[in-house]
Structure formats: structure tokens, C-alpha cells
Amino acid sequence: MKKVTYVLATAAFLAACSGNQGYTVTGTVDGAADGTMVYLQQQEGRQFIKLDSAVIQNGQFTLEGRQDTAKVCVLTCKAGEEAVGMDFFLENGQINVQLSADAHSATGTPNNDAYQTIRQQLNELNKQAFATYESMGDSTLTDEQREAKAKDLEALEDKMTEATKAGINQNITNAVGVYLLKRNYYNMSVEELDPLMPQISAAYANDPAIIRIKENVEKLKATAVGKKFTDFEMQTPDGKTVKLSDYVGKGKVVLVDFWASWCGPCRREMPNLVEAYKKYRNKGFEIVGVSLDRDAEAWKDGIKKLDITWPQMSDLKYWDCEGAKLYAVSSIPHTVLIDGEGVILARGLHGEELQEQIAEALK
């Protein structure tokens, strides 16, 4: 942290002393021949908009211009038959870039130096994870060895998540932290997100993604553990209008399951819910499914094939599902466990942890 802070402070001082200069992006692309085009692009939704281009000459390309505020851009190029690309921060100053198959880098300006530190950590962990994943294909492995490697892979994925969160926390006052937050907020709890919100620069006050994240944080706080449940109404598969309060707050422990028939992880988790329902349904336990489907027939077919026998409701609005928005659900499956008085006990439970929490709540 001290090293990154020093780099940022030093770069800011030099920029102030050097006047109001523009940017120069100088770079190389491993495996790309002279005459190859390099494109500077900006992503808008799912589209990439070309902003500029350069030709590789004597193994190097150069892009020049002016950028009032740092923004995330993408450099793309064809290296032989392979397409390569990387994200970086376009900002005034001298930016040095290297595109390669496995180790991109962009350095020389404050945001790029900070981002590169995080990128290097993630690249190293990703290499380890890929090697572990590849090794799991060895047919001579025993079940125990394969299970151990699966745990190693999960641990590496957790490390990548933690490295990203650390990068967000260390850089939330600059463009790097905001960029990483936009891409990873759905992996963060309200306890992790809430302290970050006041630290975001006023320059992002009108940024749609930041506005949405801040709204979600407020919704997460309103539906956090210890809070009274928030009610909503939808339709059952046969078209009857029901409210969540028709099931919650009536004395039973209720698990609200946000899912969809098109969601692979939801379908894989469903046998765990079926087991829990069979085990506890006659002991004061209920499940209410809230589907993010948009096709009624696919929803009904999923209910039948997955052996779902508990109450279901949906507005068939996909990710605009009103219930999901009220509870700031950004990924599914997502569960909310509520006690007999309507107070939220836990969120995001799955697998064995879910079974244990249900058993505890029913004591």
C-alpha cells in the first residue's frame, strides 16, 4: 500500500510540474509483425467503439492524444492468428504497454501503475488455477487426489477474489478502485460495500453503474440480517396473485429462494433444497421460490423436472424481477432465511451451510 501511495503521489507531483500535457501510449505486441494494426477502443455496453489506431513499425506502435479524465479503454491487435487485447487506463502522461499471450502490462501513469500491481497478482493466481484445473484431467488420479485438487482450485479462486477486494479498498478514491468495484460488487457483502460508498469521488456522482451500486447497497442494508422482511407480490404459475407476506411472518421459518429455470447453478443446487424440504416441511419450515424466468412455460417445466413442490411466484421480468431488485439480488441462486416473526436470519446460504442454518432456526 505504501509503495502504491508513493507512486501515485510522485506521479501527481510530476504531472503538476510538467504542465497540461496529453498522453503518449508506446507499446509492443509479442508475435505481431510490422504493418499490423493496433486499435484503441472503448466499450459501451456489449459494443466496442474504435477511438484510434496505430501501425506497428520497427516492432513498436505509438498512440497520441489528450484525455481530460482517466477512462478505461482496450487495446486490441492480431498477433499472427491470435487476437490479443488488454484493458488499461487512458490518461495523460507516458504510458508503456506490452501485449503478450499471458502477461499484459501497462505502466507509467498513476492509475496504470496501481492497476498493474493488481493485474500481476491476479495473473499469477490465474496461472496457478489454470495449471491445477488442467492437472485434474489426469485419468490416473484417485478420487481423493482429484478432490484435493478441487479444494486447491477453490482456494486459489478465493485468493483472486480477496486480491480484487483488496485492490478495490486500496484504490476506491481513484479510477482503478471504481473500475474494479463496478466489475466485482456482486461478490461483496453489504458490510464490505457500505464503507466504500462515501469514499467514491464526486466525479462519479452521475455514473449510472455507481448510482445503481449505491442504490443496491441501501436495499441490502434494508434487507440485511436482523431486519424485518420486505414484502412484494407476484403471480403463481397458475396466475394467482400472492404476496410474500402470505407465507412469511406466520410462525414458520421460511427460505426465500431466488432462482430461474435457465440458471445452471440453480438447477445444481435444487436437489439440496428438495432434501431440506422433505426433511423439515412438517417441522415448521417452508420454502418460497421467486423465479427470474421470463418464459412461463420454461418456468413451469423447470418446476416439474426439478421436483419442486413448494410455493412459487414470479413476474416473469428476468433481471428486472421486482422481488430480486428489492432484495438487491445480483446473482442466483440466492437465498434469504427468515424466522417465524419475519426477521431475516441469513442470506446467501447454500449446500451444507444451508442445511445447518435451517436446523438451527427450527430448534
Short mmCIF file of C-alpha atoms in Angstrom, two decimals, residues 1-292:
data_model
loop_
_atom_site.label_atom_id
_atom_site.label_comp_id
_atom_site.label_asym_id
_atom_site.label_seq_id
_atom_site.Cartn_x
_atom_site.Cartn_y
_atom_site.Cartn_z
CA MET A 1 0.00 0.00 0.00
CA LYS A 2 2.78 2.43 0.90
CA LYS A 3 4.54 1.75 -2.38
CA VAL A 4 1.38 2.41 -4.45
CA THR A 5 0.63 5.58 -2.49
CA TYR A 6 4.18 6.82 -3.14
CA VAL A 7 3.88 6.14 -6.86
CA LEU A 8 0.58 7.99 -7.06
CA ALA A 9 1.86 10.98 -5.12
CA THR A 10 5.07 11.20 -7.11
CA ALA A 11 3.28 10.91 -10.45
CA ALA A 12 0.75 13.58 -9.45
CA PHE A 13 3.59 15.93 -8.45
CA LEU A 14 5.46 15.41 -11.73
CA ALA A 15 2.26 15.93 -13.74
CA ALA A 16 1.61 19.21 -11.92
CA CYS A 17 5.14 20.43 -12.66
CA SER A 18 5.15 19.42 -16.31
CA GLY A 19 2.13 21.40 -17.37
CA ASN A 20 -1.09 20.32 -19.07
CA GLN A 21 0.30 17.56 -21.31
CA GLY A 22 -1.51 14.89 -23.30
CA TYR A 23 -0.88 11.17 -23.46
CA THR A 24 1.57 9.04 -25.42
CA VAL A 25 0.95 5.30 -25.49
CA THR A 26 4.02 3.40 -26.64
CA GLY A 27 3.92 -0.35 -26.85
CA THR A 28 4.90 -3.70 -28.28
CA VAL A 29 2.87 -6.78 -29.19
CA ASP A 30 4.56 -10.16 -28.87
CA GLY A 31 4.24 -12.12 -32.11
CA ALA A 32 2.83 -9.25 -34.21
CA ALA A 33 4.65 -8.30 -37.42
CA ASP A 34 5.37 -4.80 -38.69
CA GLY A 35 2.38 -3.39 -40.52
CA THR A 36 -0.10 -4.89 -38.07
CA MET A 37 -2.80 -2.55 -36.82
CA VAL A 38 -3.38 -1.86 -33.13
CA TYR A 39 -6.78 -0.47 -32.19
CA LEU A 40 -7.69 1.74 -29.25
CA GLN A 41 -11.30 1.03 -28.30
CA GLN A 42 -13.87 1.93 -25.67
CA GLN A 43 -16.53 -0.50 -24.52
CA GLU A 44 -20.12 0.74 -24.46
CA GLY A 45 -22.47 -1.98 -23.32
CA ARG A 46 -21.57 -5.02 -25.39
CA GLN A 47 -20.16 -2.95 -28.23
CA PHE A 48 -16.59 -1.77 -28.76
CA ILE A 49 -16.17 1.69 -30.29
CA LYS A 50 -12.90 2.39 -32.12
CA LEU A 51 -11.29 5.62 -30.95
CA ASP A 52 -7.92 5.47 -32.70
CA SER A 53 -5.46 3.10 -34.35
CA ALA A 54 -1.74 2.78 -34.99
CA VAL A 55 0.54 0.66 -37.17
CA ILE A 56 3.35 -1.39 -35.68
CA GLN A 57 6.65 -0.13 -37.11
CA ASN A 58 10.05 -1.49 -36.11
CA GLY A 59 8.27 -3.65 -33.54
CA GLN A 60 6.54 -0.76 -31.82
CA PHE A 61 3.35 1.32 -32.01
CA THR A 62 2.51 4.78 -30.72
CA LEU A 63 -0.79 6.50 -29.98
CA GLU A 64 -1.02 10.16 -29.01
CA GLY A 65 -3.81 12.43 -27.87
CA ARG A 66 -5.37 14.19 -24.94
CA GLN A 67 -7.67 12.87 -22.24
CA ASP A 68 -9.27 15.19 -19.70
CA THR A 69 -10.11 12.43 -17.23
CA ALA A 70 -8.83 8.87 -16.94
CA LYS A 71 -11.06 6.33 -18.64
CA VAL A 72 -10.86 2.61 -19.22
CA CYS A 73 -10.01 1.63 -22.78
CA VAL A 74 -8.99 -1.55 -24.56
CA LEU A 75 -6.07 -2.16 -26.89
CA THR A 76 -6.57 -4.97 -29.42
CA CYS A 77 -4.36 -6.49 -32.07
CA LYS A 78 -3.82 -9.70 -34.05
CA ALA A 79 -0.58 -11.49 -33.24
CA GLY A 80 -0.33 -13.99 -36.05
CA GLU A 81 -3.60 -15.89 -35.95
CA GLU A 82 -4.30 -14.98 -32.33
CA ALA A 83 -6.28 -11.93 -31.21
CA VAL A 84 -4.83 -10.25 -28.13
CA GLY A 85 -6.20 -7.41 -26.07
CA MET A 86 -5.95 -5.71 -22.71
CA ASP A 87 -7.75 -3.10 -20.65
CA PHE A 88 -5.86 -0.10 -19.33
CA PHE A 89 -6.42 3.49 -18.24
CA LEU A 90 -6.16 6.14 -20.93
CA GLU A 91 -4.86 9.22 -19.12
CA ASN A 92 -2.40 11.98 -19.81
CA GLY A 93 1.25 11.02 -19.45
CA GLN A 94 3.68 8.48 -20.91
CA ILE A 95 2.05 5.01 -20.91
CA ASN A 96 4.22 1.99 -21.68
CA VAL A 97 2.35 -1.08 -22.90
CA GLN A 98 3.22 -4.69 -23.65
CA LEU A 99 0.67 -7.10 -25.08
CA SER A 100 1.50 -10.78 -24.90
CA ALA A 101 -0.35 -14.08 -24.70
CA ASP A 102 -0.07 -14.41 -20.93
CA ALA A 103 1.35 -11.24 -19.32
CA HIS A 104 -0.06 -7.89 -20.43
CA SER A 105 1.24 -4.75 -18.80
CA ALA A 106 0.57 -1.02 -18.83
CA THR A 107 2.71 1.26 -16.67
CA GLY A 108 3.98 4.83 -16.40
CA THR A 109 0.94 6.75 -15.14
CA PRO A 110 -0.75 6.74 -11.71
CA ASN A 111 -3.81 4.64 -12.46
CA ASN A 112 -1.98 2.22 -14.73
CA ASP A 113 0.77 1.62 -12.15
CA ALA A 114 -1.84 0.92 -9.46
CA TYR A 115 -3.84 -1.35 -11.76
CA GLN A 116 -0.74 -3.23 -12.93
CA THR A 117 0.11 -4.18 -9.35
CA ILE A 118 -3.30 -5.84 -9.05
CA ARG A 119 -3.14 -7.34 -12.55
CA GLN A 120 0.16 -9.06 -11.76
CA GLN A 121 -1.28 -10.63 -8.61
CA LEU A 122 -4.34 -11.89 -10.45
CA ASN A 123 -2.31 -13.17 -13.42
CA GLU A 124 -0.09 -15.24 -11.15
CA LEU A 125 -3.03 -16.72 -9.28
CA ASN A 126 -4.84 -17.39 -12.55
CA LYS A 127 -1.83 -19.28 -13.91
CA GLN A 128 -1.79 -21.45 -10.81
CA ALA A 129 -5.53 -22.04 -11.06
CA PHE A 130 -5.31 -22.99 -14.74
CA ALA A 131 -2.46 -25.42 -14.06
CA THR A 132 -4.45 -27.00 -11.22
CA TYR A 133 -7.55 -27.28 -13.43
CA GLU A 134 -5.53 -28.89 -16.24
CA SER A 135 -3.99 -31.39 -13.82
CA MET A 136 -7.45 -32.56 -12.76
CA GLY A 137 -7.84 -34.13 -16.18
CA ASP A 138 -5.19 -36.75 -15.33
CA SER A 139 -7.00 -40.08 -15.57
CA THR A 140 -4.60 -41.73 -13.10
CA LEU A 141 -5.74 -39.52 -10.20
CA THR A 142 -7.61 -41.16 -7.36
CA ASP A 143 -10.91 -39.66 -6.18
CA GLU A 144 -9.12 -38.33 -3.10
CA GLN A 145 -6.41 -36.68 -5.20
CA ARG A 146 -8.98 -35.12 -7.52
CA GLU A 147 -10.96 -33.83 -4.54
CA ALA A 148 -7.80 -32.32 -3.05
CA LYS A 149 -7.06 -30.52 -6.32
CA ALA A 150 -10.63 -29.24 -6.45
CA LYS A 151 -10.13 -27.75 -2.98
CA ASP A 152 -6.82 -26.22 -4.14
CA LEU A 153 -8.63 -24.67 -7.11
CA GLU A 154 -11.34 -23.27 -4.85
CA ALA A 155 -8.69 -21.80 -2.54
CA LEU A 156 -6.99 -20.08 -5.49
CA GLU A 157 -10.30 -18.64 -6.66
CA ASP A 158 -10.87 -17.31 -3.14
CA LYS A 159 -7.42 -15.71 -3.22
CA MET A 160 -8.28 -13.99 -6.52
CA THR A 161 -11.48 -12.64 -5.00
CA GLU A 162 -9.63 -11.37 -1.94
CA ALA A 163 -6.88 -9.78 -4.06
CA THR A 164 -9.54 -7.96 -6.07
CA LYS A 165 -11.33 -6.76 -2.93
CA ALA A 166 -8.02 -5.54 -1.50
CA GLY A 167 -7.37 -3.65 -4.74
CA ILE A 168 -10.78 -2.00 -4.52
CA ASN A 169 -10.24 -0.95 -0.91
CA GLN A 170 -6.77 0.45 -1.60
CA ASN A 171 -7.88 2.40 -4.68
CA ILE A 172 -11.54 3.32 -4.10
CA THR A 173 -10.69 7.04 -4.20
CA ASN A 174 -9.32 6.74 -7.74
CA ALA A 175 -10.43 5.37 -11.11
CA VAL A 176 -8.86 1.94 -10.51
CA GLY A 177 -10.94 1.20 -7.44
CA VAL A 178 -14.13 2.43 -9.08
CA TYR A 179 -13.49 0.31 -12.18
CA LEU A 180 -12.87 -2.84 -10.12
CA LEU A 181 -15.89 -2.10 -7.94
CA LYS A 182 -18.18 -1.92 -10.97
CA ARG A 183 -16.95 -5.31 -12.15
CA ASN A 184 -16.96 -7.10 -8.79
CA TYR A 185 -19.50 -5.52 -6.44
CA TYR A 186 -21.82 -8.53 -6.73
CA ASN A 187 -19.14 -10.64 -4.97
CA MET A 188 -19.08 -8.26 -1.99
CA SER A 189 -21.24 -8.16 1.11
CA VAL A 190 -23.07 -5.08 2.34
CA GLU A 191 -20.56 -4.91 5.21
CA GLU A 192 -17.76 -4.66 2.64
CA LEU A 193 -19.57 -2.25 0.32
CA ASP A 194 -21.11 0.24 2.72
CA PRO A 195 -17.84 1.83 3.98
CA LEU A 196 -16.67 2.31 0.38
CA MET A 197 -19.62 4.41 -0.79
CA PRO A 198 -18.66 7.73 0.90
CA GLN A 199 -15.10 7.39 -0.43
CA ILE A 200 -16.09 7.37 -4.11
CA SER A 201 -15.16 10.66 -5.81
CA ALA A 202 -17.93 13.16 -6.57
CA ALA A 203 -16.78 12.89 -10.20
CA TYR A 204 -18.78 9.63 -10.36
CA ALA A 205 -21.97 11.09 -8.89
CA ASN A 206 -23.81 10.72 -12.21
CA ASP A 207 -22.21 7.43 -13.27
CA PRO A 208 -25.15 5.01 -13.89
CA ALA A 209 -23.25 2.00 -12.56
CA ILE A 210 -22.21 3.77 -9.37
CA ILE A 211 -25.74 5.09 -8.86
CA ARG A 212 -27.04 1.52 -9.21
CA ILE A 213 -24.44 0.13 -6.80
CA LYS A 214 -25.28 2.78 -4.19
CA GLU A 215 -28.98 2.02 -4.55
CA ASN A 216 -28.26 -1.70 -4.15
CA VAL A 217 -26.25 -1.05 -1.01
CA GLU A 218 -29.21 0.79 0.52
CA LYS A 219 -31.50 -2.10 -0.43
CA LEU A 220 -29.04 -4.60 1.01
CA LYS A 221 -28.95 -2.61 4.25
CA ALA A 222 -32.77 -2.61 4.35
CA THR A 223 -32.88 -6.40 3.85
CA ALA A 224 -29.83 -7.33 5.91
CA VAL A 225 -29.70 -9.93 8.67
CA GLY A 226 -31.71 -8.69 11.65
CA LYS A 227 -34.09 -6.58 9.54
CA LYS A 228 -37.81 -7.26 9.05
CA PHE A 229 -38.54 -8.78 5.64
CA THR A 230 -39.66 -6.53 2.77
CA ASP A 231 -42.94 -7.60 1.20
CA PHE A 232 -43.79 -7.86 -2.51
CA GLU A 233 -46.40 -9.54 -4.68
CA MET A 234 -46.26 -11.64 -7.84
CA GLN A 235 -48.14 -14.40 -9.58
CA THR A 236 -48.14 -18.15 -9.05
CA PRO A 237 -47.66 -20.48 -12.06
CA ASP A 238 -51.45 -20.67 -12.43
CA GLY A 239 -51.81 -16.87 -12.46
CA LYS A 240 -52.97 -16.25 -8.90
CA THR A 241 -51.62 -13.08 -7.23
CA VAL A 242 -49.82 -13.78 -3.94
CA LYS A 243 -47.65 -11.80 -1.54
CA LEU A 244 -44.51 -12.87 0.25
CA SER A 245 -46.36 -11.99 3.45
CA ASP A 246 -48.85 -14.78 2.68
CA TYR A 247 -46.07 -17.15 3.78
CA VAL A 248 -43.62 -15.10 5.86
CA GLY A 249 -44.26 -13.92 9.41
CA LYS A 250 -46.88 -16.60 10.06
CA GLY A 251 -44.85 -18.60 12.55
CA LYS A 252 -42.89 -20.76 10.12
CA VAL A 253 -39.21 -20.49 9.25
CA VAL A 254 -39.23 -19.56 5.54
CA LEU A 255 -36.49 -19.85 2.96
CA VAL A 256 -36.96 -17.45 0.02
CA ASP A 257 -35.14 -18.94 -2.97
CA PHE A 258 -34.35 -16.63 -5.90
CA TRP A 259 -33.74 -18.88 -8.91
CA ALA A 260 -34.56 -19.43 -12.60
CA SER A 261 -35.05 -22.45 -14.84
CA TRP A 262 -32.31 -21.16 -17.18
CA CYS A 263 -29.77 -20.90 -14.32
CA GLY A 264 -27.35 -23.85 -14.26
CA PRO A 265 -26.09 -23.27 -10.68
CA CYS A 266 -29.73 -23.00 -9.53
CA ARG A 267 -30.56 -26.38 -11.03
CA ARG A 268 -27.47 -27.94 -9.44
CA GLU A 269 -28.42 -26.55 -6.03
CA MET A 270 -32.07 -27.60 -6.27
CA PRO A 271 -31.60 -31.20 -5.01
CA ASN A 272 -30.27 -29.69 -1.77
CA LEU A 273 -33.49 -27.67 -1.38
CA VAL A 274 -35.62 -30.71 -2.24
CA GLU A 275 -33.83 -32.64 0.51
CA ALA A 276 -34.30 -29.83 3.03
CA TYR A 277 -37.99 -29.52 2.19
CA LYS A 278 -38.66 -33.22 2.60
CA LYS A 279 -36.77 -33.23 5.90
CA TYR A 280 -38.26 -30.13 7.52
CA ARG A 281 -41.58 -29.26 5.85
CA ASN A 282 -43.58 -30.90 8.65
CA LYS A 283 -41.46 -29.25 11.34
CA GLY A 284 -42.43 -25.62 10.80
CA PHE A 285 -40.41 -24.97 7.61
CA GLU A 286 -41.47 -23.54 4.25
CA ILE A 287 -39.74 -22.55 1.01
CA VAL A 288 -40.99 -19.85 -1.35
CA GLY A 289 -39.42 -19.83 -4.81
CA VAL A 290 -39.07 -16.48 -6.59
CA SER A 291 -38.27 -17.13 -10.23
CA LEU A 292 -36.34 -14.77 -12.51
#
